[in-house]
mmCIF file of N, CA, C and O in Angstrom:
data_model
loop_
_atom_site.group_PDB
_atom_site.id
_atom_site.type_symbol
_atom_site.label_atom_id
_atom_site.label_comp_id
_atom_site.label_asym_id
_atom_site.label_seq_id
_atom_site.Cartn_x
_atom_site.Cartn_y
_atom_site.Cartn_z
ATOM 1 N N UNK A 30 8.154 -17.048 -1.835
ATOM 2 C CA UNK A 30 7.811 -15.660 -2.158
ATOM 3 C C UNK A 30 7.145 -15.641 -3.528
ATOM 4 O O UNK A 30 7.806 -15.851 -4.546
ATOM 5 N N UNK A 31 5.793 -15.382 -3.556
ATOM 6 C CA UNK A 31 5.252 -15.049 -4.932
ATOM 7 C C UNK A 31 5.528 -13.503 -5.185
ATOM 8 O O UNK A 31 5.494 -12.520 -4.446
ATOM 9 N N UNK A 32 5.927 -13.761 -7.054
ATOM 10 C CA UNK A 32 6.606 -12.133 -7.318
ATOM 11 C C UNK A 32 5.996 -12.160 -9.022
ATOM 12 O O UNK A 32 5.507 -13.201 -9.460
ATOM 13 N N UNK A 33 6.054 -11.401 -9.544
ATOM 14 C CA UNK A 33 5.542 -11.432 -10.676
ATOM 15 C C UNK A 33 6.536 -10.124 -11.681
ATOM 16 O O UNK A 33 6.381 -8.928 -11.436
ATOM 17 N N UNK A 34 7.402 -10.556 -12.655
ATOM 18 C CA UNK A 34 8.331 -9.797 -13.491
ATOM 19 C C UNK A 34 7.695 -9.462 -14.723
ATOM 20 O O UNK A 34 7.182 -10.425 -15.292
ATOM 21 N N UNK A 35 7.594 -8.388 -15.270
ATOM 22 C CA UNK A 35 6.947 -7.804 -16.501
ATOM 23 C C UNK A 35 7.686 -6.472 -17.227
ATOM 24 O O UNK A 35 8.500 -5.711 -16.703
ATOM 25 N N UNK A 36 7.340 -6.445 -18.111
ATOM 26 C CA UNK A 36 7.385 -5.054 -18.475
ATOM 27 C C UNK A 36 6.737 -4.563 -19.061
ATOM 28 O O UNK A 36 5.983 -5.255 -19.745
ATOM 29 N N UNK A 37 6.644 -3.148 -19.145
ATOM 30 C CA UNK A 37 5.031 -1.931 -19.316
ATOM 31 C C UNK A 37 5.136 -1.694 -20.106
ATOM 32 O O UNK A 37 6.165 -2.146 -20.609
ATOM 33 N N UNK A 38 4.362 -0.898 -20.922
ATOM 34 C CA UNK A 38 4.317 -0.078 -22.500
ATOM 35 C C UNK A 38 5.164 -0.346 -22.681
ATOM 36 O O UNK A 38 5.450 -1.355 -23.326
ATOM 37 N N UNK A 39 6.386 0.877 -21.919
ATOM 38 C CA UNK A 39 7.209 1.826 -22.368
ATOM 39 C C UNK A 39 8.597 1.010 -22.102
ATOM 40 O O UNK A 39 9.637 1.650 -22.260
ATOM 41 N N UNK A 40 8.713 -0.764 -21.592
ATOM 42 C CA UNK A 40 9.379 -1.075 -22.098
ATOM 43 C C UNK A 40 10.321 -1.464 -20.727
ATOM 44 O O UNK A 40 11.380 -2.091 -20.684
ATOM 45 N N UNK A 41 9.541 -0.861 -19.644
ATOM 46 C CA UNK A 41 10.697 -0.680 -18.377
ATOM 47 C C UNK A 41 10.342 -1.968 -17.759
ATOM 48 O O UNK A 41 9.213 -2.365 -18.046
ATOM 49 N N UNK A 42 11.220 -2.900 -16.781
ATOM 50 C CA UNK A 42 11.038 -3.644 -16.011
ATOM 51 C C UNK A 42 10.434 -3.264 -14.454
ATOM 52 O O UNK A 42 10.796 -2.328 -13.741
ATOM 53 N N UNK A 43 9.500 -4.194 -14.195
ATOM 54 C CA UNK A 43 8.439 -4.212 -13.100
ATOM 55 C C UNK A 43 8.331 -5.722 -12.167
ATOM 56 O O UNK A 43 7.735 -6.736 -12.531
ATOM 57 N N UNK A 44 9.041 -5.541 -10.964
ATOM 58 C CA UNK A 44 8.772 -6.536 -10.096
ATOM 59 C C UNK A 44 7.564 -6.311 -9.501
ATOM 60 O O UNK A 44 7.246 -5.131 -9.652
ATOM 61 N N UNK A 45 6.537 -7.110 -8.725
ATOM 62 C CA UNK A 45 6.010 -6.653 -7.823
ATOM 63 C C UNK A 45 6.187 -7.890 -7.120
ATOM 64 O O UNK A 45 6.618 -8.951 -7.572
ATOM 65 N N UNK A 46 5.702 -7.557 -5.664
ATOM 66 C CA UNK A 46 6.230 -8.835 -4.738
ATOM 67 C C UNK A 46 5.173 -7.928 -3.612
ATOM 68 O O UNK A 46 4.646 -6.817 -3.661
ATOM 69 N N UNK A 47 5.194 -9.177 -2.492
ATOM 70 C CA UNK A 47 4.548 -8.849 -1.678
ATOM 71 C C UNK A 47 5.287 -8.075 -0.668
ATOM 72 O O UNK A 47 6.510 -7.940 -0.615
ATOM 73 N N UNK A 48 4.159 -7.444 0.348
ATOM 74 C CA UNK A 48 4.552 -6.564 1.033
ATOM 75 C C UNK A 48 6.060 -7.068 2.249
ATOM 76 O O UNK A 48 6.208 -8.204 2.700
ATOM 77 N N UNK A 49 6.793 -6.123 2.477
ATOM 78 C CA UNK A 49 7.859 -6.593 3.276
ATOM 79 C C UNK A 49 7.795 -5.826 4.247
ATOM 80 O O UNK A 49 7.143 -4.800 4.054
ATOM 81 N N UNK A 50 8.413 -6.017 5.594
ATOM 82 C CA UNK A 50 7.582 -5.290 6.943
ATOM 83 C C UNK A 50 8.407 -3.292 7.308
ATOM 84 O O UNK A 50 8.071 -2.302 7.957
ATOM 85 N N UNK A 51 9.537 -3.690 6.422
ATOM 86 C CA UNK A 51 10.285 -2.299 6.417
ATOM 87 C C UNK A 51 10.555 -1.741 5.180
ATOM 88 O O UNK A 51 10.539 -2.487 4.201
ATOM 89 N N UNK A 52 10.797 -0.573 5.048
ATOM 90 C CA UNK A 52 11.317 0.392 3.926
ATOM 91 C C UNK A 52 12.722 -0.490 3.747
ATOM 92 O O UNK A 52 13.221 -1.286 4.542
ATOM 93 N N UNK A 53 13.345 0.066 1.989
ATOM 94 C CA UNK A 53 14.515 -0.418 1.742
ATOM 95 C C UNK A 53 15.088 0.629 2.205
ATOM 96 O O UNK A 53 14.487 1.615 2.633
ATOM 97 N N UNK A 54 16.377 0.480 2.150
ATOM 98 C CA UNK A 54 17.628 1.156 2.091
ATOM 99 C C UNK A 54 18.691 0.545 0.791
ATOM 100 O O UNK A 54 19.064 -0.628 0.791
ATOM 101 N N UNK A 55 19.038 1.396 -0.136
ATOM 102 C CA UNK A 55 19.504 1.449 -0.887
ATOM 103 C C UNK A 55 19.509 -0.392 -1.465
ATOM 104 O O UNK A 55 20.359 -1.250 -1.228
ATOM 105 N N UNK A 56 18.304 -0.499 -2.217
ATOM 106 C CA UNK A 56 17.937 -1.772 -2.723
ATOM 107 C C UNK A 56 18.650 -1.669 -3.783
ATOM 108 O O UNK A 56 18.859 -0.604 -4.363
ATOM 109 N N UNK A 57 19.280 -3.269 -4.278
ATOM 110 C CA UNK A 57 19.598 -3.233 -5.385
ATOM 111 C C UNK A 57 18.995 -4.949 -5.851
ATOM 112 O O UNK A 57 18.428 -5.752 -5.108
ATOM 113 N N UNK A 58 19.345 -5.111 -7.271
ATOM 114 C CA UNK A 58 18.745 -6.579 -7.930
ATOM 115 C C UNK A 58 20.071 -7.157 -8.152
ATOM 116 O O UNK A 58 20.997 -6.883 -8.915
ATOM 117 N N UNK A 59 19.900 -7.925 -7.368
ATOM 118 C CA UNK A 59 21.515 -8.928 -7.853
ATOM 119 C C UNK A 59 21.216 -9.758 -8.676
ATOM 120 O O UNK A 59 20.361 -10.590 -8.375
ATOM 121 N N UNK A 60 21.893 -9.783 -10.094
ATOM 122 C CA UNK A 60 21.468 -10.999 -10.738
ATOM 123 C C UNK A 60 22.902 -11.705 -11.676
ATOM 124 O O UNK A 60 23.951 -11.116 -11.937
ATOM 125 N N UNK A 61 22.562 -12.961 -12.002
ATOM 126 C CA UNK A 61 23.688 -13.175 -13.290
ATOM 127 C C UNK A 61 23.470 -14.144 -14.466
ATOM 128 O O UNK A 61 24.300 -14.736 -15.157
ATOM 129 N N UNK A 62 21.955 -14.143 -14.508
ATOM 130 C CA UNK A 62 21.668 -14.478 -16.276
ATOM 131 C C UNK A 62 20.816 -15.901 -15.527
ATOM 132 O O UNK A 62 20.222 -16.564 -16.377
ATOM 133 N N UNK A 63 20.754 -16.157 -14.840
ATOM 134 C CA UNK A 63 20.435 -17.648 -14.838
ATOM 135 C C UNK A 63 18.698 -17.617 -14.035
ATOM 136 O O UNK A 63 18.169 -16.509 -14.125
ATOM 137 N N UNK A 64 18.074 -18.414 -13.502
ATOM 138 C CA UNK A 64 16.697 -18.585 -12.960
ATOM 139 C C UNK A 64 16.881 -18.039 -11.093
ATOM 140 O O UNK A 64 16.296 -18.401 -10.072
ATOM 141 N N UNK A 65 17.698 -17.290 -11.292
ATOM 142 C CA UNK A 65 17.704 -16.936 -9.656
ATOM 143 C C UNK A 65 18.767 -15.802 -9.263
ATOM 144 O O UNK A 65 19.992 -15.734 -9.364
ATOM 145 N N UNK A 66 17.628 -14.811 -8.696
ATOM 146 C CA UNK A 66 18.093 -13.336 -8.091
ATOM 147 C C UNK A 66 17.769 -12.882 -7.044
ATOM 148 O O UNK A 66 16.799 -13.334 -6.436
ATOM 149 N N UNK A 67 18.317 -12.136 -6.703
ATOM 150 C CA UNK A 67 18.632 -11.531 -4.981
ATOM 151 C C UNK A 67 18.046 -9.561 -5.305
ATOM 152 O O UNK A 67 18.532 -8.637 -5.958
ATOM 153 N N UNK A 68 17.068 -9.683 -4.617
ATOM 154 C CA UNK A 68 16.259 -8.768 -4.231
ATOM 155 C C UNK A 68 16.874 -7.900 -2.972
ATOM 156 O O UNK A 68 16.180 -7.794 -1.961
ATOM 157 N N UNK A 69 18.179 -7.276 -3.026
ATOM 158 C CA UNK A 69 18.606 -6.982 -1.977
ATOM 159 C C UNK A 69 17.910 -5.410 -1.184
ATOM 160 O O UNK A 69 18.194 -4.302 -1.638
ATOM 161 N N UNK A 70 17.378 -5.521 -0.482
ATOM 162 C CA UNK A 70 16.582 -4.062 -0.159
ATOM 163 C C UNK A 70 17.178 -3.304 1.281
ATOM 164 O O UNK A 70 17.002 -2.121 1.569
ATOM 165 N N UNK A 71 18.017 -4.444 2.191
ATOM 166 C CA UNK A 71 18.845 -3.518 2.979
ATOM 167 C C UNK A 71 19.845 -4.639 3.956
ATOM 168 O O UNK A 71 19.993 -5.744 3.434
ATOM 169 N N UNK A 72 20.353 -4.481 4.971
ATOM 170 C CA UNK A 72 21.244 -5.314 5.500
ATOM 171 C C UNK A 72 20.168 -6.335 6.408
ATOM 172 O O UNK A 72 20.564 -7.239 7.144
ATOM 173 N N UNK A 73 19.604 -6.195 6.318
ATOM 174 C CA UNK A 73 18.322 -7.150 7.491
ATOM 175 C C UNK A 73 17.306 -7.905 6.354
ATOM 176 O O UNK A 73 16.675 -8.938 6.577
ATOM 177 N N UNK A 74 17.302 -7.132 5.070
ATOM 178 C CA UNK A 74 16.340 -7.777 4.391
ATOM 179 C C UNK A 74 16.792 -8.313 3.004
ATOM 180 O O UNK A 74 17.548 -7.567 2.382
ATOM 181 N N UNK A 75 16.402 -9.643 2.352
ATOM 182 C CA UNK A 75 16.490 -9.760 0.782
ATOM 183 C C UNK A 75 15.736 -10.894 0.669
ATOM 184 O O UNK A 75 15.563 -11.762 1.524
ATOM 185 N N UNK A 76 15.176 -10.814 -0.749
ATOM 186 C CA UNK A 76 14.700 -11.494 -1.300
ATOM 187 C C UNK A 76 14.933 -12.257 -2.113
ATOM 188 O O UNK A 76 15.512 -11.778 -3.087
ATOM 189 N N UNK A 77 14.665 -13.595 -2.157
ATOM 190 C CA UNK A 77 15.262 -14.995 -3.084
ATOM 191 C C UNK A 77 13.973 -14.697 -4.343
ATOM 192 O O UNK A 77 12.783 -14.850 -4.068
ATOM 193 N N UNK A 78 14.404 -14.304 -5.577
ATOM 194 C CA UNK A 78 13.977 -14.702 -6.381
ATOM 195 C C UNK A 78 13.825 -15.805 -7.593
ATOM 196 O O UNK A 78 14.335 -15.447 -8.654
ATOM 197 N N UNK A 79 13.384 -16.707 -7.583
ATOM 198 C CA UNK A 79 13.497 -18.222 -7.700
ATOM 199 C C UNK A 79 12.354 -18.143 -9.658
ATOM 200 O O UNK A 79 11.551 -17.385 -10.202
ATOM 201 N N UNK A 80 13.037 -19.421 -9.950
ATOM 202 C CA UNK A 80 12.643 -19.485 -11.081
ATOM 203 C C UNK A 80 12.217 -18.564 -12.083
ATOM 204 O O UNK A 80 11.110 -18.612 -12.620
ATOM 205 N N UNK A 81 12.780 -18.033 -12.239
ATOM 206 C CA UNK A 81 13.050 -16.774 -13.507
ATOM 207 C C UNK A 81 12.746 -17.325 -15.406
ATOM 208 O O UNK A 81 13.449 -17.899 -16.238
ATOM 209 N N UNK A 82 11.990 -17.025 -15.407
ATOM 210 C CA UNK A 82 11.377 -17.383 -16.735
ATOM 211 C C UNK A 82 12.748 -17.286 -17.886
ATOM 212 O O UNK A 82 13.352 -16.216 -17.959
ATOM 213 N N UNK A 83 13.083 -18.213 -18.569
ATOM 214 C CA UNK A 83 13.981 -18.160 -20.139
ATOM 215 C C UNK A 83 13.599 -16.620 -20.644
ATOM 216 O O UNK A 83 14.474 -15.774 -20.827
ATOM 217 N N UNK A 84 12.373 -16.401 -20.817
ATOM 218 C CA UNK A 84 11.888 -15.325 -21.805
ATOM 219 C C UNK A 84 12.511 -13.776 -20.882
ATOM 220 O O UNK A 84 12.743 -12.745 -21.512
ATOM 221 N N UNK A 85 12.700 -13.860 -19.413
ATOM 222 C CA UNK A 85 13.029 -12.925 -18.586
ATOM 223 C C UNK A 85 14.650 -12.612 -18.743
ATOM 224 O O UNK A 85 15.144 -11.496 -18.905
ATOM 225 N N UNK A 86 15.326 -13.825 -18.659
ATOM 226 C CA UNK A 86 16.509 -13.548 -18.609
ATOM 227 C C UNK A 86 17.128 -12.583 -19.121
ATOM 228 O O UNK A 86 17.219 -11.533 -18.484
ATOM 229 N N UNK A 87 17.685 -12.712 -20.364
ATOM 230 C CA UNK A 87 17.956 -11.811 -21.234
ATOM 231 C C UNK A 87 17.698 -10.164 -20.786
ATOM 232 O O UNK A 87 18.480 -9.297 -20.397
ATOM 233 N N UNK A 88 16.276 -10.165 -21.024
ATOM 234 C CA UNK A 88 16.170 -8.647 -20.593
ATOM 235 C C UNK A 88 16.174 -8.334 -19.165
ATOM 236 O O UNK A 88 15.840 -7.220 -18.763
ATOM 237 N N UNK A 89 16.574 -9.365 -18.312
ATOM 238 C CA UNK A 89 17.303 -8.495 -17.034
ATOM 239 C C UNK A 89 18.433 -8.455 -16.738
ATOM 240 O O UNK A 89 18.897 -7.912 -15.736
ATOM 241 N N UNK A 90 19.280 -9.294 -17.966
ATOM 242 C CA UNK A 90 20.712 -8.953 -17.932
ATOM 243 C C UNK A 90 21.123 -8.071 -18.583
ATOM 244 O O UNK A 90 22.328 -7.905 -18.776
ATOM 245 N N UNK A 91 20.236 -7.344 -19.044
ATOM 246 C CA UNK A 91 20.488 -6.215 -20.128
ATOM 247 C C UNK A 91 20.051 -4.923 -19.571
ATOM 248 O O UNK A 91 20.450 -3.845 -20.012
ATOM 249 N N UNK A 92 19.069 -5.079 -18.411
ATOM 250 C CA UNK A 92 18.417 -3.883 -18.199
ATOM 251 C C UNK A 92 19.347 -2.982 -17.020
ATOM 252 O O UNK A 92 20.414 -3.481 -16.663
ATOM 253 N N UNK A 93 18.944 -1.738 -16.468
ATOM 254 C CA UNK A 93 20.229 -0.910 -16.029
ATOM 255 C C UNK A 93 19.167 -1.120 -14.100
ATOM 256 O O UNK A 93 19.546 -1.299 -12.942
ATOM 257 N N UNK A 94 18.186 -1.001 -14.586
ATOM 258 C CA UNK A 94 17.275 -1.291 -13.021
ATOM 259 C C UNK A 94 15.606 -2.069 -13.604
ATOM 260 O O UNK A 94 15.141 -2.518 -14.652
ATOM 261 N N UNK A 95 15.086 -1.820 -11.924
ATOM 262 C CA UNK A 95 13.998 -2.549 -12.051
ATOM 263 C C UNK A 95 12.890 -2.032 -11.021
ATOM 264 O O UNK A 95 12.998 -2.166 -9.802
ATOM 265 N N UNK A 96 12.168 -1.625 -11.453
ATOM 266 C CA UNK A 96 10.670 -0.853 -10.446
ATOM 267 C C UNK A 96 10.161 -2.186 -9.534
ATOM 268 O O UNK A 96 9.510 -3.204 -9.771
ATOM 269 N N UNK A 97 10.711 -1.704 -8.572
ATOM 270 C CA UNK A 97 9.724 -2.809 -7.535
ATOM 271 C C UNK A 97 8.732 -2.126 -7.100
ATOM 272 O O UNK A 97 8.802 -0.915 -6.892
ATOM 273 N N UNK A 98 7.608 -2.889 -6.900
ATOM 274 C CA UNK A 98 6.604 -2.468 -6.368
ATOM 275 C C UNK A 98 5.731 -3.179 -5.382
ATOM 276 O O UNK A 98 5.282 -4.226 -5.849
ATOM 277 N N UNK A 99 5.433 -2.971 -4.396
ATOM 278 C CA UNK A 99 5.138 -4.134 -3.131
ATOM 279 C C UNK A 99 3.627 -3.678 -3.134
ATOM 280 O O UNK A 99 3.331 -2.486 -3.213
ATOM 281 N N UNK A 100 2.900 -4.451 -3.063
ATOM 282 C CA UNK A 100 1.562 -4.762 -2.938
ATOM 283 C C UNK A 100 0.864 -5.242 -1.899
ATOM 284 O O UNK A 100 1.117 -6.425 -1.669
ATOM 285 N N UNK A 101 -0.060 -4.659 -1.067
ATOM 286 C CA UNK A 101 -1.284 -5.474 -0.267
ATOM 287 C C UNK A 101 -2.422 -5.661 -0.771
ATOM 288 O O UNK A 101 -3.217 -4.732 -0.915
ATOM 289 N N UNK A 102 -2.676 -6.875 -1.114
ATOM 290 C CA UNK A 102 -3.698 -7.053 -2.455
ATOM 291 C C UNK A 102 -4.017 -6.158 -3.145
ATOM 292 O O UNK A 102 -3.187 -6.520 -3.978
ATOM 293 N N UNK A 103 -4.420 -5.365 -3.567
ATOM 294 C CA UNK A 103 -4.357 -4.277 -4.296
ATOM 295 C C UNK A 103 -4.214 -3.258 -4.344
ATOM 296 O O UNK A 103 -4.284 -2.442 -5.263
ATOM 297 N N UNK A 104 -3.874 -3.163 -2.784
ATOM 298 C CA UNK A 104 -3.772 -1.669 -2.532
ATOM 299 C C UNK A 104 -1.836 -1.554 -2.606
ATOM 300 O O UNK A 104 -1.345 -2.603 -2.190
ATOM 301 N N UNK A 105 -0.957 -0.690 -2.967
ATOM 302 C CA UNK A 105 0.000 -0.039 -3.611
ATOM 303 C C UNK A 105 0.549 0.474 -1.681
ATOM 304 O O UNK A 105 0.250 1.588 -1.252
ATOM 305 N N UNK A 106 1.407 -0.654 -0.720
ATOM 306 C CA UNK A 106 2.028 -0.208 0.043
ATOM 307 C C UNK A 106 3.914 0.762 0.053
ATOM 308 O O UNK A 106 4.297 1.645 0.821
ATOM 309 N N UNK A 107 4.535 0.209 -0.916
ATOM 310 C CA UNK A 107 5.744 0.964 -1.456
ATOM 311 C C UNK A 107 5.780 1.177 -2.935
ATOM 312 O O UNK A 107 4.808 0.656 -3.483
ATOM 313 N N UNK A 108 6.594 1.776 -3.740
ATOM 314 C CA UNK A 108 7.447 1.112 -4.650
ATOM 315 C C UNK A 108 8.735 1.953 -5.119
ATOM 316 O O UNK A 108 8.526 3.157 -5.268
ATOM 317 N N UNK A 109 9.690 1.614 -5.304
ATOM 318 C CA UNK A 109 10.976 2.222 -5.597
ATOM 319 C C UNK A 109 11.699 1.738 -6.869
ATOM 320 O O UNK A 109 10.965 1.130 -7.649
ATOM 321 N N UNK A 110 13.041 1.887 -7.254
ATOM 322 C CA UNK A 110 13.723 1.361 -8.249
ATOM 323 C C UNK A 110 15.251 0.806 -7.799
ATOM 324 O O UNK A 110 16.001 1.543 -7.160
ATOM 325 N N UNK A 111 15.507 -0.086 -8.055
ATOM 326 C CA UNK A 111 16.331 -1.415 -7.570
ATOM 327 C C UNK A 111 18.052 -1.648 -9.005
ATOM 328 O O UNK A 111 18.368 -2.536 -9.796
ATOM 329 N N UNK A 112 18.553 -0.532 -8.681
ATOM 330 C CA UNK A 112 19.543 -0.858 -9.872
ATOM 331 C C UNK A 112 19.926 -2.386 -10.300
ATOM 332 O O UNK A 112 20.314 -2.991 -9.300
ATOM 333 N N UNK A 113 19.938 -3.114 -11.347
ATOM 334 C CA UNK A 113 20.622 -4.466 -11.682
ATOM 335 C C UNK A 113 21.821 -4.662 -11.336
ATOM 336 O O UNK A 113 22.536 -3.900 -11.986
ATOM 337 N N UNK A 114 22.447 -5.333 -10.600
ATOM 338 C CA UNK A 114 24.096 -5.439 -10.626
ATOM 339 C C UNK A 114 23.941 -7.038 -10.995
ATOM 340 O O UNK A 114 23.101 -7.858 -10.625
ATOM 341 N N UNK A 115 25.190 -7.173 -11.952
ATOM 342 C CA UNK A 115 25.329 -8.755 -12.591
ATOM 343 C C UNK A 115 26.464 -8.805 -12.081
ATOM 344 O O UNK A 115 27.351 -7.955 -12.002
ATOM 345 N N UNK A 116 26.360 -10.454 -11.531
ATOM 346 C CA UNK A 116 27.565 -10.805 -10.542
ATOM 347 C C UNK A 116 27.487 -12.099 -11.329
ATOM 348 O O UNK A 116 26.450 -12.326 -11.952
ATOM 349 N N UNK A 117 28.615 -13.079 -11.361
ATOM 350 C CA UNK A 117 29.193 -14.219 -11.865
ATOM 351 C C UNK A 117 28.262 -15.045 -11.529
ATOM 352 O O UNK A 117 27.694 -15.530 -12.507
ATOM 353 N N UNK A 118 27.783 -15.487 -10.262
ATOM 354 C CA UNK A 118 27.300 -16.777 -9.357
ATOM 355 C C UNK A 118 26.015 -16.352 -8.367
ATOM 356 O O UNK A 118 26.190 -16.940 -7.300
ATOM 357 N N UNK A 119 24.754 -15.529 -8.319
ATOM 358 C CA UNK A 119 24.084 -15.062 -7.304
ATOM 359 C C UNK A 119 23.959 -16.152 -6.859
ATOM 360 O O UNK A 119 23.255 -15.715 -5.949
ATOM 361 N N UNK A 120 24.002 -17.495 -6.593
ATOM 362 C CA UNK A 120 23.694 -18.529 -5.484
ATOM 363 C C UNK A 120 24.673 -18.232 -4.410
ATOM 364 O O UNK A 120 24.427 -17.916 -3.246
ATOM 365 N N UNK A 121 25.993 -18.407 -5.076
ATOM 366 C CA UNK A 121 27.194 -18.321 -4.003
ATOM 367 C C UNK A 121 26.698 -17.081 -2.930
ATOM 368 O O UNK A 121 26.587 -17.460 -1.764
ATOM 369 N N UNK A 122 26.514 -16.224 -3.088
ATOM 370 C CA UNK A 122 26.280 -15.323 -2.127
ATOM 371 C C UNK A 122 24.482 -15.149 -1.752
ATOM 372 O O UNK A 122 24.074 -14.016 -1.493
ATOM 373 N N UNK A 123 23.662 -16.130 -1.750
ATOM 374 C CA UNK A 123 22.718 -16.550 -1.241
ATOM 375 C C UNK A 123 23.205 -17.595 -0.282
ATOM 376 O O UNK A 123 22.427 -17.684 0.668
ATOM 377 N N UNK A 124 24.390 -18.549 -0.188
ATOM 378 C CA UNK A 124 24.275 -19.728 0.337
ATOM 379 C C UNK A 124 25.302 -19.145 1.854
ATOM 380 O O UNK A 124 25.539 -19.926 2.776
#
């Protein structure tokens, strides 16, 4: 999955990722400090987010959510906001 993590002016966190074939239902960002998070967007769907930049960490263990935004090359198919929940181990509950 190519995804790309940033943040805007004003400071807020911004996933974008490619398009996924359904709407979420109550998405959330599972994370717990380390190079790998769970994009959870509903009971049928999530996303492995893999190698997480040093410079990212920090401010997504700190942040309260995260603007996803799904993309078809440039054209803007969803985007919503994904509360952070920090859990001990996100692998364990990937595996």
């Amino acid at each position: 999955m190519m995804y790309t993590i940033f943040q805007d002016h004003e400071g807020d966190l911004v996933l974008v990722i490619e398009p996924q074939p359904t709407d979420p239902n109550n998405p959330m960002f599972i994370y717990d400090g380390g190079d790998t998070a769970l994009l959870f967007r509903d009971w049928d769907s999530s996303i492995r987010i893999n190698k997480i930049s040093d410079e990212a960490r920090p401010i997504l263990k700190n942040a309260e959510d995260i603007y996803v935004i799904e993309l078809q090359g440039e054209d803007l198919l969803r985007d919503y906001f994904a509360p952070i929940r920090i859990v001990s181990d996100v692998k364990k509950l990937i595996a």
